[in-house]
């Protein structure tokens, strides 16, 4: 009798851990993170243009990052599936245009894209393979057209200052979703618009309102520098 109860307890415990495992997810949503090139290049650490030349006047992609609702995130999830440029050969022109690298020394961008896939992309490989991952980020960036939304509201990248509240409100009004803003400082120490974070559902197919607060430091009024 005692051993039967023992066996039943073991079965129940196994069932419980299986249920916990099957309900724990790889991640809950993505951040699409876009960077303003002017705010990378006018800093103390400066920037380098890619070998293909100065990027166009637009936000560039930094990354598409899987995240959990509690604010933490997975990283470097699968070393057996490293970045492979051959998988995205057909996307190269678009990558150079929409996902330019600004790190020094000047290079072709492969290092940046490889870092983003290995650190972040591989954590969503159960949903998006490499080609789908990069294509998803490119398509989301085009769809949200952040510079268009800001310029339509008269917020131009010419060194003017805008309140963080008005930038967030403008994007919400124009595109339907409220972004989070990250700032950095120019050489004179002015707080400026550096990165914009938007949230995307875990299938990568649509923007959503962000499920977590992302507190990044900005002054109340921030510079939108030229590039
Ligand atoms: P930092 O410390 O400069 O804010 O971030 C450094 C790097 O950590 C980022 O470029 C990104 O790779 C990762 N990271 C920082 N914050 C987040 C986050 O909230 N979610 C995810 N997925 N990655 C983040
Ligand atoms: P993360 O901050 O996403 O973890 O790391 C970004 C990495 O990509 C850093 O090692 C950084 O040097 C490199 N990187 C290359 N190009 C860029 C760029 O244009 N912007 C940013 N933020 N990082 C870049």
PDB file of N, CA, C and O in Angstrom, residues 14-41:
ATOM      1  N   UNK A  14       5.886  14.102 -11.566  1.00  0.00           N
ATOM      2  CA  UNK A  14       6.361  14.112 -12.947  1.00  0.00           C
ATOM      3  C   UNK A  14       5.391  14.897 -13.823  1.00  0.00           C
ATOM      4  O   UNK A  14       5.796  15.731 -14.633  1.00  0.00           O
ATOM      5  N   UNK A  15       4.091  14.624 -13.632  1.00  0.00           N
ATOM      6  CA  UNK A  15       3.063  15.307 -14.422  1.00  0.00           C
ATOM      7  C   UNK A  15       3.150  16.819 -14.194  1.00  0.00           C
ATOM      8  O   UNK A  15       3.105  17.611 -15.135  1.00  0.00           O
ATOM      9  N   UNK A  16       3.317  17.213 -12.918  1.00  0.00           N
ATOM     10  CA  UNK A  16       3.398  18.624 -12.570  1.00  0.00           C
ATOM     11  C   UNK A  16       4.578  19.292 -13.266  1.00  0.00           C
ATOM     12  O   UNK A  16       4.441  20.340 -13.893  1.00  0.00           O
ATOM     13  N   UNK A  17       5.756  18.652 -13.209  1.00  0.00           N
ATOM     14  CA  UNK A  17       6.927  19.302 -13.821  1.00  0.00           C
ATOM     15  C   UNK A  17       6.785  19.345 -15.336  1.00  0.00           C
ATOM     16  O   UNK A  17       7.244  20.279 -15.984  1.00  0.00           O
ATOM     17  N   UNK A  18       6.112  18.330 -15.930  1.00  0.00           N
ATOM     18  CA  UNK A  18       5.888  18.367 -17.382  1.00  0.00           C
ATOM     19  C   UNK A  18       4.999  19.552 -17.754  1.00  0.00           C
ATOM     20  O   UNK A  18       5.246  20.260 -18.730  1.00  0.00           O
ATOM     21  N   UNK A  19       3.949  19.777 -16.938  1.00  0.00           N
ATOM     22  CA  UNK A  19       3.033  20.896 -17.194  1.00  0.00           C
ATOM     23  C   UNK A  19       3.769  22.230 -17.092  1.00  0.00           C
ATOM     24  O   UNK A  19       3.596  23.117 -17.927  1.00  0.00           O
ATOM     25  N   UNK A  20       4.622  22.362 -16.055  1.00  0.00           N
ATOM     26  CA  UNK A  20       5.372  23.609 -15.871  1.00  0.00           C
ATOM     27  C   UNK A  20       6.272  23.835 -17.071  1.00  0.00           C
ATOM     28  O   UNK A  20       6.327  24.927 -17.636  1.00  0.00           O
ATOM     29  N   UNK A  21       6.955  22.753 -17.497  1.00  0.00           N
ATOM     30  CA  UNK A  21       7.885  22.884 -18.628  1.00  0.00           C
ATOM     31  C   UNK A  21       7.163  23.312 -19.903  1.00  0.00           C
ATOM     32  O   UNK A  21       7.602  24.203 -20.615  1.00  0.00           O
ATOM     33  N   UNK A  22       5.988  22.648 -20.152  1.00  0.00           N
ATOM     34  CA  UNK A  22       5.310  22.937 -21.411  1.00  0.00           C
ATOM     35  C   UNK A  22       4.683  24.326 -21.422  1.00  0.00           C
ATOM     36  O   UNK A  22       4.425  24.882 -22.473  1.00  0.00           O
ATOM     37  N   UNK A  23       4.438  24.909 -20.215  1.00  0.00           N
ATOM     38  CA  UNK A  23       3.832  26.241 -20.231  1.00  0.00           C
ATOM     39  C   UNK A  23       4.888  27.354 -20.159  1.00  0.00           C
ATOM     40  O   UNK A  23       4.572  28.509 -20.312  1.00  0.00           O
ATOM     41  N   UNK A  24       6.165  26.992 -19.888  1.00  0.00           N
ATOM     42  CA  UNK A  24       7.185  28.035 -19.857  1.00  0.00           C
ATOM     43  C   UNK A  24       7.610  28.345 -21.284  1.00  0.00           C
ATOM     44  O   UNK A  24       7.941  27.454 -22.048  1.00  0.00           O
ATOM     45  N   UNK A  25       7.557  29.638 -21.634  1.00  0.00           N
ATOM     46  CA  UNK A  25       7.800  30.032 -23.028  1.00  0.00           C
ATOM     47  C   UNK A  25       9.225  30.483 -23.256  1.00  0.00           C
ATOM     48  O   UNK A  25       9.899  30.917 -22.333  1.00  0.00           O
ATOM     49  N   UNK A  26       9.661  30.415 -24.515  1.00  0.00           N
ATOM     50  CA  UNK A  26      10.987  30.923 -24.877  1.00  0.00           C
ATOM     51  C   UNK A  26      11.078  32.416 -24.574  1.00  0.00           C
ATOM     52  O   UNK A  26      12.078  32.903 -24.106  1.00  0.00           O
ATOM     53  N   UNK A  27       9.989  33.133 -24.887  1.00  0.00           N
ATOM     54  CA  UNK A  27       9.949  34.594 -24.670  1.00  0.00           C
ATOM     55  C   UNK A  27       8.502  35.052 -24.861  1.00  0.00           C
ATOM     56  O   UNK A  27       7.674  34.312 -25.397  1.00  0.00           O
ATOM     57  N   UNK A  28       8.203  36.303 -24.441  1.00  0.00           N
ATOM     58  CA  UNK A  28       6.815  36.792 -24.488  1.00  0.00           C
ATOM     59  C   UNK A  28       6.532  37.761 -25.625  1.00  0.00           C
ATOM     60  O   UNK A  28       5.411  37.835 -26.119  1.00  0.00           O
ATOM     61  N   UNK A  29       7.533  38.570 -25.978  1.00  0.00           N
ATOM     62  CA  UNK A  29       7.336  39.567 -27.051  1.00  0.00           C
ATOM     63  C   UNK A  29       8.705  40.010 -27.546  1.00  0.00           C
ATOM     64  O   UNK A  29       9.734  39.622 -26.959  1.00  0.00           O
ATOM     65  N   UNK A  30       8.711  40.806 -28.614  1.00  0.00           N
ATOM     66  CA  UNK A  30       9.972  41.364 -29.111  1.00  0.00           C
ATOM     67  C   UNK A  30      10.008  42.878 -28.867  1.00  0.00           C
ATOM     68  O   UNK A  30       8.963  43.543 -28.937  1.00  0.00           O
ATOM     69  N   UNK A  31      11.203  43.419 -28.664  1.00  0.00           N
ATOM     70  CA  UNK A  31      11.427  44.846 -28.865  1.00  0.00           C
ATOM     71  C   UNK A  31      12.011  45.005 -30.256  1.00  0.00           C
ATOM     72  O   UNK A  31      12.981  44.317 -30.597  1.00  0.00           O
ATOM     73  N   UNK A  32      11.443  45.930 -31.038  1.00  0.00           N
ATOM     74  CA  UNK A  32      12.118  46.366 -32.257  1.00  0.00           C
ATOM     75  C   UNK A  32      12.834  47.652 -31.851  1.00  0.00           C
ATOM     76  O   UNK A  32      12.183  48.617 -31.445  1.00  0.00           O
ATOM     77  N   UNK A  33      14.156  47.642 -31.908  1.00  0.00           N
ATOM     78  CA  UNK A  33      14.934  48.789 -31.432  1.00  0.00           C
ATOM     79  C   UNK A  33      15.565  49.506 -32.624  1.00  0.00           C
ATOM     80  O   UNK A  33      16.305  48.895 -33.410  1.00  0.00           O
ATOM     81  N   UNK A  34      15.215  50.788 -32.755  1.00  0.00           N
ATOM     82  CA  UNK A  34      15.736  51.587 -33.876  1.00  0.00           C
ATOM     83  C   UNK A  34      16.664  52.661 -33.333  1.00  0.00           C
ATOM     84  O   UNK A  34      16.392  53.265 -32.285  1.00  0.00           O
ATOM     85  N   UNK A  35      17.760  52.910 -34.024  1.00  0.00           N
ATOM     86  CA  UNK A  35      18.740  53.884 -33.537  1.00  0.00           C
ATOM     87  C   UNK A  35      18.825  55.084 -34.481  1.00  0.00           C
ATOM     88  O   UNK A  35      18.730  54.938 -35.703  1.00  0.00           O
ATOM     89  N   UNK A  36      19.010  56.282 -33.870  1.00  0.00           N
ATOM     90  CA  UNK A  36      19.160  57.481 -34.686  1.00  0.00           C
ATOM     91  C   UNK A  36      20.652  57.696 -34.946  1.00  0.00           C
ATOM     92  O   UNK A  36      21.416  57.916 -34.000  1.00  0.00           O
ATOM     93  N   UNK A  37      21.093  57.644 -36.223  1.00  0.00           N
ATOM     94  CA  UNK A  37      22.528  57.690 -36.504  1.00  0.00           C
ATOM     95  C   UNK A  37      23.197  58.988 -36.055  1.00  0.00           C
ATOM     96  O   UNK A  37      24.340  58.966 -35.585  1.00  0.00           O
ATOM     97  N   UNK A  38      22.466  60.098 -36.156  1.00  0.00           N
ATOM     98  CA  UNK A  38      23.032  61.383 -35.745  1.00  0.00           C
ATOM     99  C   UNK A  38      23.451  61.382 -34.282  1.00  0.00           C
ATOM    100  O   UNK A  38      24.416  62.049 -33.896  1.00  0.00           O
ATOM    101  N   UNK A  39      22.720  60.598 -33.457  1.00  0.00           N
ATOM    102  CA  UNK A  39      23.007  60.577 -32.027  1.00  0.00           C
ATOM    103  C   UNK A  39      24.102  59.588 -31.667  1.00  0.00           C
ATOM    104  O   UNK A  39      24.524  59.517 -30.521  1.00  0.00           O
ATOM    105  N   UNK A  40      24.521  58.810 -32.623  1.00  0.00           N
ATOM    106  CA  UNK A  40      25.638  57.918 -32.369  1.00  0.00           C
ATOM    107  C   UNK A  40      26.928  58.622 -32.778  1.00  0.00           C
ATOM    108  O   UNK A  40      27.964  58.454 -32.157  1.00  0.00           O
ATOM    109  N   UNK A  41      26.792  59.460 -33.821  1.00  0.00           N
ATOM    110  CA  UNK A  41      27.993  60.047 -34.412  1.00  0.00           C
ATOM    111  C   UNK A  41      28.426  61.340 -33.732  1.00  0.00           C
ATOM    112  O   UNK A  41      29.591  61.721 -33.845  1.00  0.00           O
TER     113      UNK A  41
END
